[in-house]
mmCIF file of C-alpha atoms and ligand atoms in Angstrom:
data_model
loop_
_atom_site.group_PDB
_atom_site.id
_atom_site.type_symbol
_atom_site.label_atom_id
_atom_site.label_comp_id
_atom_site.label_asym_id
_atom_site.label_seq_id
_atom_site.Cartn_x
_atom_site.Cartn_y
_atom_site.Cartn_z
ATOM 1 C CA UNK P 1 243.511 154.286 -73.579
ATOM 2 C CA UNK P 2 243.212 153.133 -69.857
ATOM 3 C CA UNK P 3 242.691 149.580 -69.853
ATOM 4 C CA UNK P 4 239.679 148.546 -66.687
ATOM 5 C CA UNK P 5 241.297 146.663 -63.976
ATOM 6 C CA UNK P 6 241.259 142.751 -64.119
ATOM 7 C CA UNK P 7 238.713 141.222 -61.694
ATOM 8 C CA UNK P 8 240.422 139.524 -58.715
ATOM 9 C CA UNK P 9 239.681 136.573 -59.100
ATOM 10 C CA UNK P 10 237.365 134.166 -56.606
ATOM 11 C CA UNK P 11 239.186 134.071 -53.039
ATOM 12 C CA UNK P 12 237.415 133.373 -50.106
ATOM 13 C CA UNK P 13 237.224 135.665 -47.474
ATOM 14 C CA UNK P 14 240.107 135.028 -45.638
ATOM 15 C CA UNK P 15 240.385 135.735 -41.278
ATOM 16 C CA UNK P 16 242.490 137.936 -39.728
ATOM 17 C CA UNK P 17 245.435 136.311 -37.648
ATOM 18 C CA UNK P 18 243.661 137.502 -34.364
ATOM 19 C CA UNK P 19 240.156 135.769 -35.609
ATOM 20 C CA UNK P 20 241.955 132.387 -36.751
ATOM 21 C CA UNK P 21 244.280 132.376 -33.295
ATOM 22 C CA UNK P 22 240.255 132.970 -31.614
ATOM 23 C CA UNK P 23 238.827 129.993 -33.737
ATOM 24 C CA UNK P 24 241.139 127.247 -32.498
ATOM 25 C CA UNK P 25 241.247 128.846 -28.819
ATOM 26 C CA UNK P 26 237.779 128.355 -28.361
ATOM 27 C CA UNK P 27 236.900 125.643 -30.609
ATOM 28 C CA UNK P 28 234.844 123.805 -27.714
ATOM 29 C CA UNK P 29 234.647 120.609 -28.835
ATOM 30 C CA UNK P 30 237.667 118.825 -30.308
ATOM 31 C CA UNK P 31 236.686 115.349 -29.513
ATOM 32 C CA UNK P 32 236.531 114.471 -33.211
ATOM 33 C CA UNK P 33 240.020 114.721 -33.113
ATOM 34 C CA UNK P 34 240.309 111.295 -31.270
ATOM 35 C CA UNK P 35 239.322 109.793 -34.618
ATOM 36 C CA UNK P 36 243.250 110.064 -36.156
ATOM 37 C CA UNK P 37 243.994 106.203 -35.746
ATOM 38 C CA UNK P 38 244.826 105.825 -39.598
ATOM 39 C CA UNK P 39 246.929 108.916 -39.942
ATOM 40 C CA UNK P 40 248.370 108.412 -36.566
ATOM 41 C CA UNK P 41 249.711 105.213 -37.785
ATOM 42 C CA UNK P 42 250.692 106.687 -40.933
ATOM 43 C CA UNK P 43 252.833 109.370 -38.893
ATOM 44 C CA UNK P 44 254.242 106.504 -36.299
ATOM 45 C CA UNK P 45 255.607 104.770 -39.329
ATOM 46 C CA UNK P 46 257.143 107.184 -40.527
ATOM 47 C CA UNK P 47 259.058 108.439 -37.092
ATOM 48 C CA UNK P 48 260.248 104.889 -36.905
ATOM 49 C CA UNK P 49 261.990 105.316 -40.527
ATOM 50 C CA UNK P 50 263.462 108.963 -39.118
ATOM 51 C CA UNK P 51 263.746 109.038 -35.982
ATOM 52 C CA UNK P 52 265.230 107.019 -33.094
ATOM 53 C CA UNK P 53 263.792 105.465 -30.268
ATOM 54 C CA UNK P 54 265.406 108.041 -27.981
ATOM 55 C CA UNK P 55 264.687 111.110 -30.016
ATOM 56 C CA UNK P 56 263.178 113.995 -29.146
ATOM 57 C CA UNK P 57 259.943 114.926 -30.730
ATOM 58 C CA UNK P 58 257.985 117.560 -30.506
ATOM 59 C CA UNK P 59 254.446 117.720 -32.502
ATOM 60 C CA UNK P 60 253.034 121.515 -33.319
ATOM 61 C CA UNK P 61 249.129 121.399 -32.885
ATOM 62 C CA UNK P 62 248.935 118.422 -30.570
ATOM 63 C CA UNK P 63 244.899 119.045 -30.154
ATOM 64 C CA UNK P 64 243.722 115.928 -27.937
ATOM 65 C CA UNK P 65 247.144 114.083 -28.511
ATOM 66 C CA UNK P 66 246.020 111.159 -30.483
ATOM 67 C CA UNK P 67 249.222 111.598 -33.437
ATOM 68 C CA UNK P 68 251.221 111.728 -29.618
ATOM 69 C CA UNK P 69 249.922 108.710 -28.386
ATOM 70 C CA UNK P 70 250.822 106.657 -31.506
ATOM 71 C CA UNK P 71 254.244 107.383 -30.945
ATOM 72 C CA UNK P 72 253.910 106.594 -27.281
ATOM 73 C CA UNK P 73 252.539 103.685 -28.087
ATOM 74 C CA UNK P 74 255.019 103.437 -30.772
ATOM 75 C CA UNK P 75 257.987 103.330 -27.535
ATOM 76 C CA UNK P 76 258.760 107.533 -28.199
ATOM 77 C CA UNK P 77 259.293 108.438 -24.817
ATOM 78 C CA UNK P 78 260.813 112.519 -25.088
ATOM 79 C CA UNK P 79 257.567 113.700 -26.228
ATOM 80 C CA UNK P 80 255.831 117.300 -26.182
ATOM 81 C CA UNK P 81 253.349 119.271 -27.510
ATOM 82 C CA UNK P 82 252.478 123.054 -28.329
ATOM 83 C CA UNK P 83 248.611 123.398 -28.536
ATOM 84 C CA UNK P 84 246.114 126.594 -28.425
ATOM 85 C CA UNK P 85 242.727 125.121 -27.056
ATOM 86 C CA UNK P 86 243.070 124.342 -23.385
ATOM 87 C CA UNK P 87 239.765 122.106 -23.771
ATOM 88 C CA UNK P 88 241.853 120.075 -25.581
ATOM 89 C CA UNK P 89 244.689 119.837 -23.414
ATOM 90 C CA UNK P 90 242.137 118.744 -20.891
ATOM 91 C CA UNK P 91 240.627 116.241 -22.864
ATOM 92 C CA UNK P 92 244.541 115.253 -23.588
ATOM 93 C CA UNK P 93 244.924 114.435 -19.617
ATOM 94 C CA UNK P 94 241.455 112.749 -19.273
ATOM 95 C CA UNK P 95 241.796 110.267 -21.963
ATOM 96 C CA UNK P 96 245.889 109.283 -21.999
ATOM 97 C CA UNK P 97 246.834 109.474 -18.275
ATOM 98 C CA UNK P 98 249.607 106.983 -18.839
ATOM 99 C CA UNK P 99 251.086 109.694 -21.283
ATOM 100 C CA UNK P 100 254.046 111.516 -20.529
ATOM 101 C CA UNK P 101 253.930 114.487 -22.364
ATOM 102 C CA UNK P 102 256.076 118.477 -21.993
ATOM 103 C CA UNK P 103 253.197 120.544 -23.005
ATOM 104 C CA UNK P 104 253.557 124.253 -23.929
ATOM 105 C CA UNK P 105 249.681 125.502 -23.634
ATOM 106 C CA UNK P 106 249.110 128.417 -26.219
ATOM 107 C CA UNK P 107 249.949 129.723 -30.134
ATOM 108 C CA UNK P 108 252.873 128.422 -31.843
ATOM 109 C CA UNK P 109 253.771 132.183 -32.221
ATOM 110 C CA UNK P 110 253.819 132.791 -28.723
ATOM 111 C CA UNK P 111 255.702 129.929 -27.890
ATOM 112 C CA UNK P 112 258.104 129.009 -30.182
ATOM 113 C CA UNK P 113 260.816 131.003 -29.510
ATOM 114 C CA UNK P 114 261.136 129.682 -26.163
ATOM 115 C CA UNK P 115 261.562 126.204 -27.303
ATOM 116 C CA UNK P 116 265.000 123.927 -27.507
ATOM 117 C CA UNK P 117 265.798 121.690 -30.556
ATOM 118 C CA UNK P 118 264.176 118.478 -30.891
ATOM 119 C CA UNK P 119 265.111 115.273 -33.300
ATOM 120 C CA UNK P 120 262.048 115.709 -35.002
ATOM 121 C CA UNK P 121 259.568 117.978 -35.625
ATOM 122 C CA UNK P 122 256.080 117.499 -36.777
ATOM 123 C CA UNK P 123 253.018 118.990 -37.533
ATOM 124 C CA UNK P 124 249.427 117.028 -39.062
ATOM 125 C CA UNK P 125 246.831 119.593 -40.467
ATOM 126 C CA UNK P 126 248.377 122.396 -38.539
ATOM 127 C CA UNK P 127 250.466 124.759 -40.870
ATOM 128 C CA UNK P 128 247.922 125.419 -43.220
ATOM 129 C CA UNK P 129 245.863 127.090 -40.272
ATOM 130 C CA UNK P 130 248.618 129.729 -40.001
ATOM 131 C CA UNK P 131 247.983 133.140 -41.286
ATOM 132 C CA UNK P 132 250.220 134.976 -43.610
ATOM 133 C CA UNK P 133 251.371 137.443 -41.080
ATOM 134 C CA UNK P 134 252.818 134.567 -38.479
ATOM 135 C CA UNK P 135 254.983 133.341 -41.674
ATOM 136 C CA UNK P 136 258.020 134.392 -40.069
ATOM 137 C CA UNK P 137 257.318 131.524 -37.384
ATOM 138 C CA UNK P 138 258.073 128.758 -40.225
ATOM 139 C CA UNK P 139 262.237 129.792 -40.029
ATOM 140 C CA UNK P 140 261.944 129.325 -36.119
ATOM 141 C CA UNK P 141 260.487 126.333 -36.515
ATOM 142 C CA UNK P 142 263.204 125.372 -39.336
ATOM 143 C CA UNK P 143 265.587 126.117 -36.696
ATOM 144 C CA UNK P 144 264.590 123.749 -34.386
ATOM 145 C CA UNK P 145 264.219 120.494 -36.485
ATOM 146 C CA UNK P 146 266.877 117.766 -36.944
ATOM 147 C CA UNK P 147 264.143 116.339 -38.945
ATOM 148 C CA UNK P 148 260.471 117.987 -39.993
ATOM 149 C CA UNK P 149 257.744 115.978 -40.774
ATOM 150 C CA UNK P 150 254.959 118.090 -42.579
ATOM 151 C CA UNK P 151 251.649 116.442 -43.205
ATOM 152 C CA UNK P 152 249.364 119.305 -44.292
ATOM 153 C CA UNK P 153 246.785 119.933 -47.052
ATOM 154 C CA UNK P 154 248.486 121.805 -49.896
ATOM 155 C CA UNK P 155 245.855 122.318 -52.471
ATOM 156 C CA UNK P 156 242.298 123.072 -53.290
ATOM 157 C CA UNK P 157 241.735 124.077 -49.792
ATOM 158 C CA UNK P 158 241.419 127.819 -49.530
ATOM 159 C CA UNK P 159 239.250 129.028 -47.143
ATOM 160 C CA UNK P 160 238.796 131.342 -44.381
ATOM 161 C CA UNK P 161 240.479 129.101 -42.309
ATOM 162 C CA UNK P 162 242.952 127.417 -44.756
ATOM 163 C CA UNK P 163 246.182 128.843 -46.481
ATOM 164 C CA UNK P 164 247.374 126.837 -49.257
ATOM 165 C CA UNK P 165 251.238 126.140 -49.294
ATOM 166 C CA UNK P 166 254.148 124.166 -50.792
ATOM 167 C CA UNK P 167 255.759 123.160 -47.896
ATOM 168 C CA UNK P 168 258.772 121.828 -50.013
ATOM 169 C CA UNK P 169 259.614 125.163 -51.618
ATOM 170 C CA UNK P 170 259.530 127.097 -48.146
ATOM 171 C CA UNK P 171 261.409 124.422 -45.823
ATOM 172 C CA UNK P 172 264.106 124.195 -48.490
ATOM 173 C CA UNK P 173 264.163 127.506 -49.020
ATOM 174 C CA UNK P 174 265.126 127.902 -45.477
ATOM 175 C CA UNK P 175 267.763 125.501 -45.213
ATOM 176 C CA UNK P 176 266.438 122.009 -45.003
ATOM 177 C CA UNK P 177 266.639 118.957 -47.540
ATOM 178 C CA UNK P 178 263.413 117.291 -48.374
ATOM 179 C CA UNK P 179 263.825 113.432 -48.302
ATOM 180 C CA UNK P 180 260.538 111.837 -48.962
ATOM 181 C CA UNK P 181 257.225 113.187 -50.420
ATOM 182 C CA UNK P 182 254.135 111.416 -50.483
ATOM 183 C CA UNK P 183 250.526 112.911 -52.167
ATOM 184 C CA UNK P 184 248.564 110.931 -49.677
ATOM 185 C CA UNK P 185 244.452 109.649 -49.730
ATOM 186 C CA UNK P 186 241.890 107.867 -47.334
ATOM 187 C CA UNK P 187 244.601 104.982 -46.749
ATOM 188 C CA UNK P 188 246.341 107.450 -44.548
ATOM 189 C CA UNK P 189 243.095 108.742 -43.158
ATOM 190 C CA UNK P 190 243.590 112.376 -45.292
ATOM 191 C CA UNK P 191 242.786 113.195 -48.594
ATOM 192 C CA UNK P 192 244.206 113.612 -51.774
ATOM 193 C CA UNK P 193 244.951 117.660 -50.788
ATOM 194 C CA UNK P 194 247.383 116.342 -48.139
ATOM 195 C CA UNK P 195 251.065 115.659 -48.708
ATOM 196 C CA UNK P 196 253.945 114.465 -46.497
ATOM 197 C CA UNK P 197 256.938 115.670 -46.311
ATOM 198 C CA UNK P 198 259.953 114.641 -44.187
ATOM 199 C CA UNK P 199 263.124 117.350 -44.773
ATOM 200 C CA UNK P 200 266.482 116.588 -42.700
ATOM 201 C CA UNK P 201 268.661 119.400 -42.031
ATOM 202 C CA UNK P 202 270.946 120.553 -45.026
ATOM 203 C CA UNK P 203 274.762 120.751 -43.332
ATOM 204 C CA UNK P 204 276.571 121.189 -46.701
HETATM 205 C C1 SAM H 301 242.946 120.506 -37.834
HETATM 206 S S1 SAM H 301 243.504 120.414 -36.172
HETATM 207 C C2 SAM H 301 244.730 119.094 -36.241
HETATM 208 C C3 SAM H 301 245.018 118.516 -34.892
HETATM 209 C C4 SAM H 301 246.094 117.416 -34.846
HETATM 210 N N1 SAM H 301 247.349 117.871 -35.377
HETATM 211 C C5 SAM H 301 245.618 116.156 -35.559
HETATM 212 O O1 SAM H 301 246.263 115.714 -36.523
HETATM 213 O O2 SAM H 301 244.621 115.594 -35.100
HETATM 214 C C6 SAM H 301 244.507 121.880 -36.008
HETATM 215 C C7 SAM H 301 245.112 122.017 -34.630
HETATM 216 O O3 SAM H 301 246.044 123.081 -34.609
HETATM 217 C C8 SAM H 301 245.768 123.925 -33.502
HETATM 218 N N2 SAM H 301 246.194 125.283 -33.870
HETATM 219 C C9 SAM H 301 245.707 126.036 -34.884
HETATM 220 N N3 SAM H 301 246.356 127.206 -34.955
HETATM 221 C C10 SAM H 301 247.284 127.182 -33.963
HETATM 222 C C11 SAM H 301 248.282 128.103 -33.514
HETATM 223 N N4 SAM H 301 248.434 129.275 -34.115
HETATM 224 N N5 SAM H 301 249.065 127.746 -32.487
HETATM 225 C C12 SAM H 301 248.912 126.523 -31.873
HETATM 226 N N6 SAM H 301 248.001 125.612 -32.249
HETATM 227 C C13 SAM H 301 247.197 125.944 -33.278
HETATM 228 C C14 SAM H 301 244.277 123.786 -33.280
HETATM 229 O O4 SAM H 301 243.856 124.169 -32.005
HETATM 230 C C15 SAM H 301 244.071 122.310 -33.543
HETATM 231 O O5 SAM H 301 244.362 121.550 -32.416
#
């Protein structure tokens, strides 16, 4: 006897790489973004245990450039950004003209091939916007990092914007060592679906 086939079970609709990449292009207003003060603190403490004040640091999703400021603020002075929405590059210019900041305007597919190694890596909310198919971007950007600082929602977030990941198993599984973990809530600014990670490159 032919068993029926198990229901798949609940998953939101999901967009297509092309549809997501559109959604963050065009988002038109990312002035919200300016509200990051807690987790941007969060982040520049965290660069100061990792990373020295000469490193090089490049943030993945730099929207507005508030997580970029904190470090600037912070005394990080080799600083730059990859970010799809030109609005808010713009906004990025407007509101942190003191700033010094190498940006690379468009997708982290598109662009991170082109890019050097920097002394630390990071990315805040960012990852878990990237579709399945642009997967093989996360061992490029594993090649690039001295350090990697992940800070991205992990759980309970599916959506048609959101991939759920374990950032640990994939970054070690490509080479790097995680070093700290933290399941973080509103005392970072996030919520208890985010998690930091900090992985250092494995030379053994
Ligand atoms: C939720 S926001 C987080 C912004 C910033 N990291 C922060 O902590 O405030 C996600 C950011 O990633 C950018 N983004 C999403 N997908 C991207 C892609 N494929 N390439 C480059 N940037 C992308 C968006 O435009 C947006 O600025």
């Amino acid at each position: 006897m032919r068993w029926p086939k198990k229901p798949e079970p609940d998953q939101p609709a999901q967009k297509s790489r092309d549809e997501l990449q559109k959604h963050w292009r065009n988002s038109d207003d990312p002035s919200g973004y300016f509200q990051g003060g807690r987790r941007g603190e969060y982040l520049a403490s965290l660069a100061k245990q990792y990373a020295k004040p000469d490193a090089s640091i490049l943030e993945l999703g730099c929207n507005v450039g508030s997580n970029l400021y904190h470090l600037w603020k912070a005394g990080y002075r080799n600083l730059s950004g990859v970010e799809i929405n030109p609005q808010a590059l713009k906004l990025m210019k407007q509101n942190f003209p003191d700033m010094q900041v190498v940006i690379y305007e468009g997708s982290i597919e598109d662009r991170i091939k082109e890019l050097a190694e920097y002394d630390l890596v990071f990315t805040i909310a960012v990852l878990e916007h990237i579709h399945r198919d642009s997967e093989w971007a996360f061992p490029e950007i594993a090649k690039r990092a001295r350090m990697l600082i992940t800070i991205e929602g992990e759980k309970g977030i599916a959506s048609e914007l959101h991939i759920a990941r374990n950032y640990k198993s994939i970054f070690e599984g490509l080479g790097l060592q995680q070093v700290y973990e933290k399941n973080l809530g509103r005392e970072e600014g996030l919520n208890a679906n985010f998690y930091a990670r900090v992985f250092s490159r494995n030379r053994s």
